[in-house]
Coordinates of C-alpha atoms and ligand atoms in Angstrom, one line a residue:
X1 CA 0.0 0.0 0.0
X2 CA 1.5 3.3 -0.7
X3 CA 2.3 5.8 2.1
X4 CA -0.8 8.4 1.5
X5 CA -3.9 7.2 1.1
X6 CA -6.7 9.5 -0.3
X7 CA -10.1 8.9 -0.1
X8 CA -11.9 11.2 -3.0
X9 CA -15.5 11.3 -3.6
X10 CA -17.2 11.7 -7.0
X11 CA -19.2 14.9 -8.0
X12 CA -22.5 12.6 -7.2
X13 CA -21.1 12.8 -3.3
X14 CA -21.3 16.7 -3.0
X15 CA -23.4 17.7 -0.5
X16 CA -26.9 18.7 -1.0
X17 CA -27.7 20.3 2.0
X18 CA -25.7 22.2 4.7
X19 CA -26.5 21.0 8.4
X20 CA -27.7 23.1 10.8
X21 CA -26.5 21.7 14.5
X22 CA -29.1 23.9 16.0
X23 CA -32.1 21.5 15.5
X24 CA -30.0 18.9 17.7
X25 CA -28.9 20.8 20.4
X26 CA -30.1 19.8 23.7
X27 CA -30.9 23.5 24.9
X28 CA -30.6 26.6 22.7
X29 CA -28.0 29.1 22.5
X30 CA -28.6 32.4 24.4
X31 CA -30.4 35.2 22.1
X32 CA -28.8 37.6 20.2
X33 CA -29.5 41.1 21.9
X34 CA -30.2 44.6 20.5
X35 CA -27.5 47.0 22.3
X36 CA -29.6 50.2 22.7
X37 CA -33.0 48.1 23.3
X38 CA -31.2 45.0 25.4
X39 CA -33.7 42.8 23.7
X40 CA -33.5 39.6 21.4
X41 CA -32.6 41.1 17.8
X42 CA -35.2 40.6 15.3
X43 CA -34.8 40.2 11.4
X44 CA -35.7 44.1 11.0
X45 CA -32.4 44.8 13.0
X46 CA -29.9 43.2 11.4
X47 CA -31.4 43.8 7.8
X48 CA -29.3 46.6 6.7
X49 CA -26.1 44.7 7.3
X50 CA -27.2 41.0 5.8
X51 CA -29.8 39.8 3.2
X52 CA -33.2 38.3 4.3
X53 CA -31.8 34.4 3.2
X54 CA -28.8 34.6 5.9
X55 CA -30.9 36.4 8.3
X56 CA -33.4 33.5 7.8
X57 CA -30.4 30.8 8.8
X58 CA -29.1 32.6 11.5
X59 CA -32.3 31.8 13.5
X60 CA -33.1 28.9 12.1
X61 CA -33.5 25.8 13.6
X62 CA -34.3 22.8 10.7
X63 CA -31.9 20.7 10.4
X64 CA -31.2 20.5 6.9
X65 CA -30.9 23.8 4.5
X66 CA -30.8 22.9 0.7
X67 CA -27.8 24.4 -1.0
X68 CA -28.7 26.6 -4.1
X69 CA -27.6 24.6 -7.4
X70 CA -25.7 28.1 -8.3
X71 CA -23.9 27.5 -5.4
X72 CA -23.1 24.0 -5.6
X73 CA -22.0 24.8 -9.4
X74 CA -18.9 27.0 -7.7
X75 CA -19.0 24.4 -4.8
X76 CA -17.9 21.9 -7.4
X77 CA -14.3 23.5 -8.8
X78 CA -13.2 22.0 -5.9
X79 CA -15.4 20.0 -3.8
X80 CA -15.7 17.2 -2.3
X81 CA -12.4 17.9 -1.0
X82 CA -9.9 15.0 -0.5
X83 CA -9.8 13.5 2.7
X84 CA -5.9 11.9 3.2
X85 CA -4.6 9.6 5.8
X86 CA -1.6 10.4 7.5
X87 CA 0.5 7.7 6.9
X88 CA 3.8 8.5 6.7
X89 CA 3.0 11.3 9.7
X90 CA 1.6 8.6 12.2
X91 CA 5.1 6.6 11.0
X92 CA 7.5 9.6 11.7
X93 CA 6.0 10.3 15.2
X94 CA 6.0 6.2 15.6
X95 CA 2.4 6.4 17.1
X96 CA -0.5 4.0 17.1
X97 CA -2.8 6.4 16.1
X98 CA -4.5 6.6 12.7
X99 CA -4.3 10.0 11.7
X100 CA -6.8 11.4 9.0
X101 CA -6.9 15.1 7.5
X102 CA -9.2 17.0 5.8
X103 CA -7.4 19.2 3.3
X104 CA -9.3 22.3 2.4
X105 CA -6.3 24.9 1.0
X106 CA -7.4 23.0 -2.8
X107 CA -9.6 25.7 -2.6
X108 CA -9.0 28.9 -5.2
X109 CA -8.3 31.1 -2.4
X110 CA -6.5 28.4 -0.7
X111 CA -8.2 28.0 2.6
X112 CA -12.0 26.8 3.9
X113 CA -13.2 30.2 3.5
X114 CA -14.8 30.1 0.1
X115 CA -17.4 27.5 1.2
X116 CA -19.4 30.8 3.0
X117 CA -18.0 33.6 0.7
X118 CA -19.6 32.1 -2.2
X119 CA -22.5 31.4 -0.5
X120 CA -22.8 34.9 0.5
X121 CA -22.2 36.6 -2.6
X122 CA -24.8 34.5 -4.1
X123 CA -27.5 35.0 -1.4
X124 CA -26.7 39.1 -1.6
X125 CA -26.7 38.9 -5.3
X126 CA -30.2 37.9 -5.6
X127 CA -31.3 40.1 -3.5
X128 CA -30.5 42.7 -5.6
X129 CA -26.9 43.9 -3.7
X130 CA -24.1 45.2 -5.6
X131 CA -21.7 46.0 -3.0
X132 CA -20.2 44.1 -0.1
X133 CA -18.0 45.2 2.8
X134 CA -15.9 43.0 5.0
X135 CA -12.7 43.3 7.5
X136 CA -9.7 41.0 7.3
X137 CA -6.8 40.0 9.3
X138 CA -3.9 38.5 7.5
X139 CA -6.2 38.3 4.4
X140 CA -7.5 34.8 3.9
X141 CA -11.3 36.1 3.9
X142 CA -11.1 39.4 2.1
X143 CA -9.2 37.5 -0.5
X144 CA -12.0 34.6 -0.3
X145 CA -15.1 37.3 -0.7
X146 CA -13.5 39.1 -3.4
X147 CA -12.9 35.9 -5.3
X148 CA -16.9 35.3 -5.0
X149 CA -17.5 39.2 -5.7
X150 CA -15.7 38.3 -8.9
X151 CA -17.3 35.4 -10.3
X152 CA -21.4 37.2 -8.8
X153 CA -20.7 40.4 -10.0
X154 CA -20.5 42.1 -6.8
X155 CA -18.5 45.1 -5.6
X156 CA -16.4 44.2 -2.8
X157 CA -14.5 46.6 -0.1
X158 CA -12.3 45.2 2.3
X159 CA -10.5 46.7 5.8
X160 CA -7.4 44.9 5.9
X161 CA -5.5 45.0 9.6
X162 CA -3.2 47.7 9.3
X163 CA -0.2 45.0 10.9
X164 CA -1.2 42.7 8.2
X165 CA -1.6 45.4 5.4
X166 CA 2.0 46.0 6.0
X167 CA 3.6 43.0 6.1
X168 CA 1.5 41.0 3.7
X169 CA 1.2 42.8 0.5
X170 CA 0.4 39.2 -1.7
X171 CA -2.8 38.6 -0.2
X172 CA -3.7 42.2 -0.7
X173 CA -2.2 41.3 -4.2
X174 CA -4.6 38.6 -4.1
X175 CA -7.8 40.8 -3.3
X176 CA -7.0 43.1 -6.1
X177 CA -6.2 40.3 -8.8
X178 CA -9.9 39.6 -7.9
X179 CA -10.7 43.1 -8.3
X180 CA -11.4 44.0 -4.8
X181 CA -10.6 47.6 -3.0
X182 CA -8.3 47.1 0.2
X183 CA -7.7 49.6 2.6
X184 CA -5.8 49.4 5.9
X185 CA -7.9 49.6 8.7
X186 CA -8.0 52.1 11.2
X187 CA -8.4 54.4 8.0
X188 CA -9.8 57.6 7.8
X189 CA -12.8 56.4 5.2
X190 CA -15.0 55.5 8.5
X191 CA -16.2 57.8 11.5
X192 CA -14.8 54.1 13.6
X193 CA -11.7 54.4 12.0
X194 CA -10.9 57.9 12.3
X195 CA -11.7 57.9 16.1
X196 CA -8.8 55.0 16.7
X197 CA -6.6 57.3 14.9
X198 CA -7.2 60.2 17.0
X199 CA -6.1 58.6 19.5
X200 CA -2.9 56.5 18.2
X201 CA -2.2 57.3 15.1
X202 CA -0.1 54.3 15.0
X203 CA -2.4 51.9 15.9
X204 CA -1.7 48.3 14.3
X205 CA -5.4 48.2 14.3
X206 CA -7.4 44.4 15.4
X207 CA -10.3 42.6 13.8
X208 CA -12.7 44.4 16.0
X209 CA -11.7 47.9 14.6
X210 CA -11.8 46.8 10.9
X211 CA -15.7 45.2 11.5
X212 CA -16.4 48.4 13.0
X213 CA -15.7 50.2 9.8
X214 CA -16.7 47.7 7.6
X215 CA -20.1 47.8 9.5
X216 CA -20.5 51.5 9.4
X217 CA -20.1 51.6 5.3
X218 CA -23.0 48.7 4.5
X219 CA -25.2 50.3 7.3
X220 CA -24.9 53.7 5.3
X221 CA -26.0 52.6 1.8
X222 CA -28.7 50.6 0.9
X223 CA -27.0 49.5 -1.7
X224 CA -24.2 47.5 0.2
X225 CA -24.3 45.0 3.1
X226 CA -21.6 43.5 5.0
X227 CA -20.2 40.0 4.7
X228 CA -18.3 38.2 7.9
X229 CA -16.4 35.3 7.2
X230 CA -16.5 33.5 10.8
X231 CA -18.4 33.4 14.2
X232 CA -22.0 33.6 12.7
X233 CA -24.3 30.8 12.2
X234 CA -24.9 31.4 8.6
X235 CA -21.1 30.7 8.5
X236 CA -20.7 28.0 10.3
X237 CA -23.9 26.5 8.5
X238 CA -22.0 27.3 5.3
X239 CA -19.1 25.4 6.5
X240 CA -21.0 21.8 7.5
X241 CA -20.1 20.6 3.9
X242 CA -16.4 20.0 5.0
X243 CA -18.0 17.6 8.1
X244 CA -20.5 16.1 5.8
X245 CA -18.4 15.1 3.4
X246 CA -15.8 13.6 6.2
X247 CA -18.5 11.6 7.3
X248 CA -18.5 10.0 4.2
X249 CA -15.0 9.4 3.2
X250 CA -14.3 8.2 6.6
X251 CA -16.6 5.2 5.8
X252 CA -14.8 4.7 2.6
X253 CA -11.5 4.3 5.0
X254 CA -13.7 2.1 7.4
X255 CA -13.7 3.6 10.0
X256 CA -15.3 6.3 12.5
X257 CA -12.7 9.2 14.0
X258 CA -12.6 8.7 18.3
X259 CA -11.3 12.2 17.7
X260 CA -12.3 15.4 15.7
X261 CA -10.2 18.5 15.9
X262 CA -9.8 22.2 14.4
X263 CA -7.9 25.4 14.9
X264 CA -10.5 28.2 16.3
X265 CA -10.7 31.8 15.7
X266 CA -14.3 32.6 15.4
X267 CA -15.0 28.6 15.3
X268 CA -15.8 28.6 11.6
X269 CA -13.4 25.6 10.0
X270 CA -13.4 24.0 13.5
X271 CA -17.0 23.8 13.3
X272 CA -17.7 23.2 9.9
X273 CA -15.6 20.4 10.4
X274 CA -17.4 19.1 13.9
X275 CA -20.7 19.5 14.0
X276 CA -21.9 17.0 11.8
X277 CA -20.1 14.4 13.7
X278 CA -21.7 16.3 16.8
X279 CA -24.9 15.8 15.8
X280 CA -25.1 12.4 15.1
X281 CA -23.4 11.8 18.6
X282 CA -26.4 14.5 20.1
X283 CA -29.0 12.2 17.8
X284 CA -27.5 8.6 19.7
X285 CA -25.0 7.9 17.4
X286 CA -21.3 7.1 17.8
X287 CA -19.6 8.9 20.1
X288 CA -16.7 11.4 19.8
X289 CA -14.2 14.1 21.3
X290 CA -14.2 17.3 19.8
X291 CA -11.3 19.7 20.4
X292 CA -11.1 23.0 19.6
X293 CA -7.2 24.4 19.1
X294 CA -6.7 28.2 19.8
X295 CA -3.5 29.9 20.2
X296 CA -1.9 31.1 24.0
X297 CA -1.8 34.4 23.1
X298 CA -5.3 35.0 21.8
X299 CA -6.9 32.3 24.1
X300 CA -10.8 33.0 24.2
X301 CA -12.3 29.9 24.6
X302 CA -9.1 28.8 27.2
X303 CA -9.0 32.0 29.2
X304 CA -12.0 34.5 28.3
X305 CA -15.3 34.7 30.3
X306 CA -18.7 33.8 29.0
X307 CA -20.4 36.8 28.5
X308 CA -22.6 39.1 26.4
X309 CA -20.3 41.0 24.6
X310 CA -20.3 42.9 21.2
X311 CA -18.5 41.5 18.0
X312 CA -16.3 44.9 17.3
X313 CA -14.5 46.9 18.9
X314 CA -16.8 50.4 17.6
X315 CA -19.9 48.6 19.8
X316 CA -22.0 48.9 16.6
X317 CA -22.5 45.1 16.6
X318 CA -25.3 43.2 18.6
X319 CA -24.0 41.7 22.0
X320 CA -23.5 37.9 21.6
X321 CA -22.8 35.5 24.7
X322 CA -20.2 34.2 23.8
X323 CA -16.6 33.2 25.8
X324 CA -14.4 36.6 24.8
X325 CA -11.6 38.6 25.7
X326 CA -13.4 42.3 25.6
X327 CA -14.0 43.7 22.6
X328 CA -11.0 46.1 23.4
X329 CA -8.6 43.6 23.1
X330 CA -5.6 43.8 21.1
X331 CA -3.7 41.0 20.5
X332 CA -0.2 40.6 20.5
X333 CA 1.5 40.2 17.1
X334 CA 1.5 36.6 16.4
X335 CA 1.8 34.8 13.1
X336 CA -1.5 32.9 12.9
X337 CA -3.4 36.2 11.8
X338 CA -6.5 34.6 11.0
X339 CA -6.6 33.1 14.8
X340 CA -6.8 37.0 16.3
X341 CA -10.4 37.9 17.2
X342 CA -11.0 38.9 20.5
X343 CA -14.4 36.3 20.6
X344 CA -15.8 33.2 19.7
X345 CA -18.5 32.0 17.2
X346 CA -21.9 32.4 20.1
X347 CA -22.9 28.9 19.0
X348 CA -19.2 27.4 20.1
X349 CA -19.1 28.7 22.7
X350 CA -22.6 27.6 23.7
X351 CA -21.5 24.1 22.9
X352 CA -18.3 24.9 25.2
X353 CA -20.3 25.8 28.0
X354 CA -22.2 22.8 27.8
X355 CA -19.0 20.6 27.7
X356 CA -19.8 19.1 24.2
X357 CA -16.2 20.2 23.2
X358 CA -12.9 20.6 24.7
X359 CA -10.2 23.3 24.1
X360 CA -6.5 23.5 24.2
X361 CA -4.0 26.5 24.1
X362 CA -1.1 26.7 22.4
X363 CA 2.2 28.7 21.8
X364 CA 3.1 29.4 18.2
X365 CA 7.0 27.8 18.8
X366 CA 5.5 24.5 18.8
X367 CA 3.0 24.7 16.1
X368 CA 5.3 25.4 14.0
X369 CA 7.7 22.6 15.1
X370 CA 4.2 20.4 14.4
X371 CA 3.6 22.3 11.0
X372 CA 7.0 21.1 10.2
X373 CA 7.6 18.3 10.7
X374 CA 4.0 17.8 9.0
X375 CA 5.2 19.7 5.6
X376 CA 8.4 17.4 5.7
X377 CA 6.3 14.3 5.8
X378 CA 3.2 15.0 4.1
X379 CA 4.7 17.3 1.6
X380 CA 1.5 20.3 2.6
X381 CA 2.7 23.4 3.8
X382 CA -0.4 24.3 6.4
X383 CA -0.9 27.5 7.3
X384 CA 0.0 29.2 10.4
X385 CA -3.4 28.8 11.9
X386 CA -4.1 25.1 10.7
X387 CA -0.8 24.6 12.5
X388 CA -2.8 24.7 16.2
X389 CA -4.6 22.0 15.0
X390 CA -2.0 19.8 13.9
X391 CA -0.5 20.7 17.7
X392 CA -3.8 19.1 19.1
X393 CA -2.8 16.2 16.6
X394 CA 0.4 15.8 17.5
X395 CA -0.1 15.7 21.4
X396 CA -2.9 13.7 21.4
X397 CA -0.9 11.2 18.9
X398 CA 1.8 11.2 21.7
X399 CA -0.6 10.2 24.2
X400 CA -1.6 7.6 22.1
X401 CA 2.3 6.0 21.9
X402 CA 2.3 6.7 25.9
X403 CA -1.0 4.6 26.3
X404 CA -0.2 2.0 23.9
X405 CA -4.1 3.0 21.8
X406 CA -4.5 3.2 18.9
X407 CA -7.1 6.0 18.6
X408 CA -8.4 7.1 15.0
X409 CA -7.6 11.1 15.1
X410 CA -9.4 13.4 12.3
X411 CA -8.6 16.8 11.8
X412 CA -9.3 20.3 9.5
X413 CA -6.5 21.1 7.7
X414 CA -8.1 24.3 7.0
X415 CA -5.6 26.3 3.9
X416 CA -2.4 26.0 3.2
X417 CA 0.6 28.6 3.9
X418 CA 1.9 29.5 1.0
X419 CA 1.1 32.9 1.5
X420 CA 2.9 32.7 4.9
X421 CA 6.2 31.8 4.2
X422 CA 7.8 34.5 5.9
X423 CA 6.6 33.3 9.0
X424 CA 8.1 30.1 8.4
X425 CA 11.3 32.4 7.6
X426 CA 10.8 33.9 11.1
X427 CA 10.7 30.7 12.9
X428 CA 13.4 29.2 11.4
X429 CA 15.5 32.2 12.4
X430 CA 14.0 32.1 15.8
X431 CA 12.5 35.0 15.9
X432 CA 8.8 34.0 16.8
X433 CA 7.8 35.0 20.8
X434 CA 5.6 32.6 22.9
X435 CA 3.9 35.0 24.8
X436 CA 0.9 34.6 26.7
X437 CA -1.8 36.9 26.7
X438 CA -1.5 39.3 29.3
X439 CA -3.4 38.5 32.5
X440 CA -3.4 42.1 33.6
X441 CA -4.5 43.6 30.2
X442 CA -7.1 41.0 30.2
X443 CA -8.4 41.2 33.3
X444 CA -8.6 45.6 32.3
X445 CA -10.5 44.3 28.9
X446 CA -13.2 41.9 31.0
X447 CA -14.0 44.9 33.2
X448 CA -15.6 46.9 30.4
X449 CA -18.0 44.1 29.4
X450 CA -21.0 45.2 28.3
X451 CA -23.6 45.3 31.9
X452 CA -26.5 43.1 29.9
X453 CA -30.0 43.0 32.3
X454 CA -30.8 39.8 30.9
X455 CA -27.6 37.9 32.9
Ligands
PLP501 C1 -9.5 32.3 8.8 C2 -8.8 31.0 9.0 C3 -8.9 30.3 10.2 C4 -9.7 30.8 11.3 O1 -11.0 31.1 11.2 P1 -12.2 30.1 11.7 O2 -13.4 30.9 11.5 O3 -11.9 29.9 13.2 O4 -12.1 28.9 10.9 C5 -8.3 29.1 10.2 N1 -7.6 28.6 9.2 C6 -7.4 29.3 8.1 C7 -6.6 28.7 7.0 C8 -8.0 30.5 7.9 O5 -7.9 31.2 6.7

């Protein structure tokens, strides 16, 4: 047998339907509230940001939503994606465990995030939007919506994290080659934006400053809405083909993972990856560990409090429960840019709370060490935030060895890092920092939670 085994499914095997994990859940999430009102948000609220489709998912709760043939047309460049198994990884670490990936960088823009921007540019198209506004960090999502702006027709404006404007001009490269407008955010197009600068001009600016602005624009025009490429549950519905498909493919391989895991930064690959196997385990079937992989230094679902809090760092957003840092947070600079936002996806955390998942911390030194020695054996670079995952992988395939089981791991490899060399160039040099998050600064950011009356 040869050393990598992949297990592809035909164009037959694409998914029809996303799943929703909300009809399974044993209790529902808290609601979404209004921050002038302190009520549950209604559709009229959030209807100048998001089309009347998404708002419709967001709140619902059937199990199964049919996925537009246009979409599925786009869906099918590149889906089903190939599910691998880890061979000649599980040989190099000499483990017992059977390690399986999910490899979703064959995607144009090289990462899971085209399996929601497409789906969003297609929802806002018919609905008669022409222009779409969205924040990125180190670029994976701006570059993944202006790809689908570009094959719907749609206008797309993206606030690209001032740190990451400057040090990675290919994915803004990227964005334009689509024909997207990027600007670094704090900028002085937005009233958000011009605020930050009065008050540090040199801000590095955060994900929570670039929603703010991005939020601002669509809520001005009618002709523009905004487009988020994590944390919601439209996205995280949008995602569900990546688990669906898994489910699949790991019956092709025989077998049923005793493990699923994904990097989090709003919970979007981690979940699109997870809760289908959660909801068969939540509808009797088999049963499963789920672990969620954030980094040290940005550690929300590890370290932050569950709590109402709002998405952005402006507090134009409604105020989600959800574990967070405080929307003033600022992150150190670390490499995994896409693995910065100061909260988590409400329905994660939810799931968190209610112990259905696990989550584990780590320090970008050894991720890479793990992202290594993964490129060296299975020949994929991953990118910088794939590589908490493959962390997760490693220590749990190490436990494995120690125990003598011979446990079958499954994880996201959510993109690839090929625009992210130069943190590999970094670590190699030694120049990455494992710092934690500061417990001082965090405790400062927790104190300016939101007070929410319905606690
Ligand atoms: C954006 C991104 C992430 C983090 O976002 P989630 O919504 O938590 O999935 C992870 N991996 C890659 C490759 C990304 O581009």
């Amino acid at each position: 047998m040869s050393d990598t085994v992949k297990y592809l499914l035909d164009e037959q095997h694409l998914p029809k339907t996303w799943y929703n994990l909300a009809a399974d859940l044993p209790e529902p999430p808290p609601p979404v509230l209004h921050p002038g009102t302190g009520q549950p948000v209604g559709p009229d609220d959030l209807a100048p940001l998001f089309p009347m489709a998404l708002i419709g998912q967001e709140v619902s709760t059937d199990r199964e939503i049919e996925i537009p043939e246009p979409i599925r047309e786009v869906y099918r460049q590149w889906r089903p994606s190939p599910l691998y198994r880890a061979r000649r990884l599980e040989k190099a670490l000499d483990t017992p465990a059977r390690i399986f990936y999910k490899y979703e960088g064959v995607s144009p823009a090289g990462s899971h995030k085209p399996n929601t921007s497409v789906a969003q540019a297609f929802y806002n198209k018919e609905e008669g939007v022409s222009r779409l506004t969205t924040e990125t960090g180190a670029g994976q999502w701006g570059s993944s919506l202006a790809y689908a702006g570009a094959l719907f027709g749609l206008e797309v404006e993206v606030y690209m994290v001032k740190v990451s404007y400057n040090q990675k001009p290919y994915r803004r490269a990227l964005m334009e080659t689509y024909g997207a407008q990027c600007y670094a955010s704090p900028s002085d197009r937005t009233e958000s934006g011009k605020a930050i600068l009065a008050q540090d001009p040199d801000s590095p600016g955060s994900l929570g400053i670039a929603i703010s602005e991005a939020v601002e624009l669509a809520a001005q025009r009618d002709d523009t809405k905004y487009s988020l490429g994590s944390v919601l549950n439209h996205v995280l519905l949008h995602q569900t083909v990546i688990g669906t498909e898994a489910i699949e493919q790991m019956a092709m391989a025989d077998t049923y993972p005793d493990i699923v895991i994904g990097c989090a930064g709003g919970g979007s690959n981690f979940a699109g990856l997870a809760f289908p196997f959660l909801g068969r385990k939540l509808r009797g079937g088999e049963d499963v560990r789920i672990i969620a992989a954030e980094p040290s230094a940005c550690p929300s679902l590890t370290r932050g409090t569950f709590a109402y809090d709002f998405g952005d760092t402006g507090h134009l957003t409604p105020l989600v429960k959800m574990y967070t840092l405080g929307s003033s947070f600022v992150p150190p600079g670390f490499h995994a840019g896409g693995l910065r936002y100061h909260g988590m996806s409400g329905m994660v955390s939810h799931i968190k709370e209610l112990g259905l998942i696990e989550a584990q911390a780590h320090h970008q030194t050894p991720c890479f060490d793990a992202a290594t020695q993964f490129a060296r054996t299975e020949g994929i670079v991953p990118a910088p935030e794939s590589s908490h995952a493959i962390r997760s992988v490693f220590d749990e395939a190490e436990a494995c060895k120690r125990d003598g089981t011979a446990k079958t791991i499954l994880f996201n490899l959510s993109g690839h890092g090929h625009f992210d060399m130069a943190a590999y160039t970094d670590y190699f040099a030694g120049n990455l920092e494992d710092r934690d998050y500061d417990e001082g600064a965090l405790q400062a950011a927790l104190a300016a939670l939101p007070q929410v009356a319905a606690e």
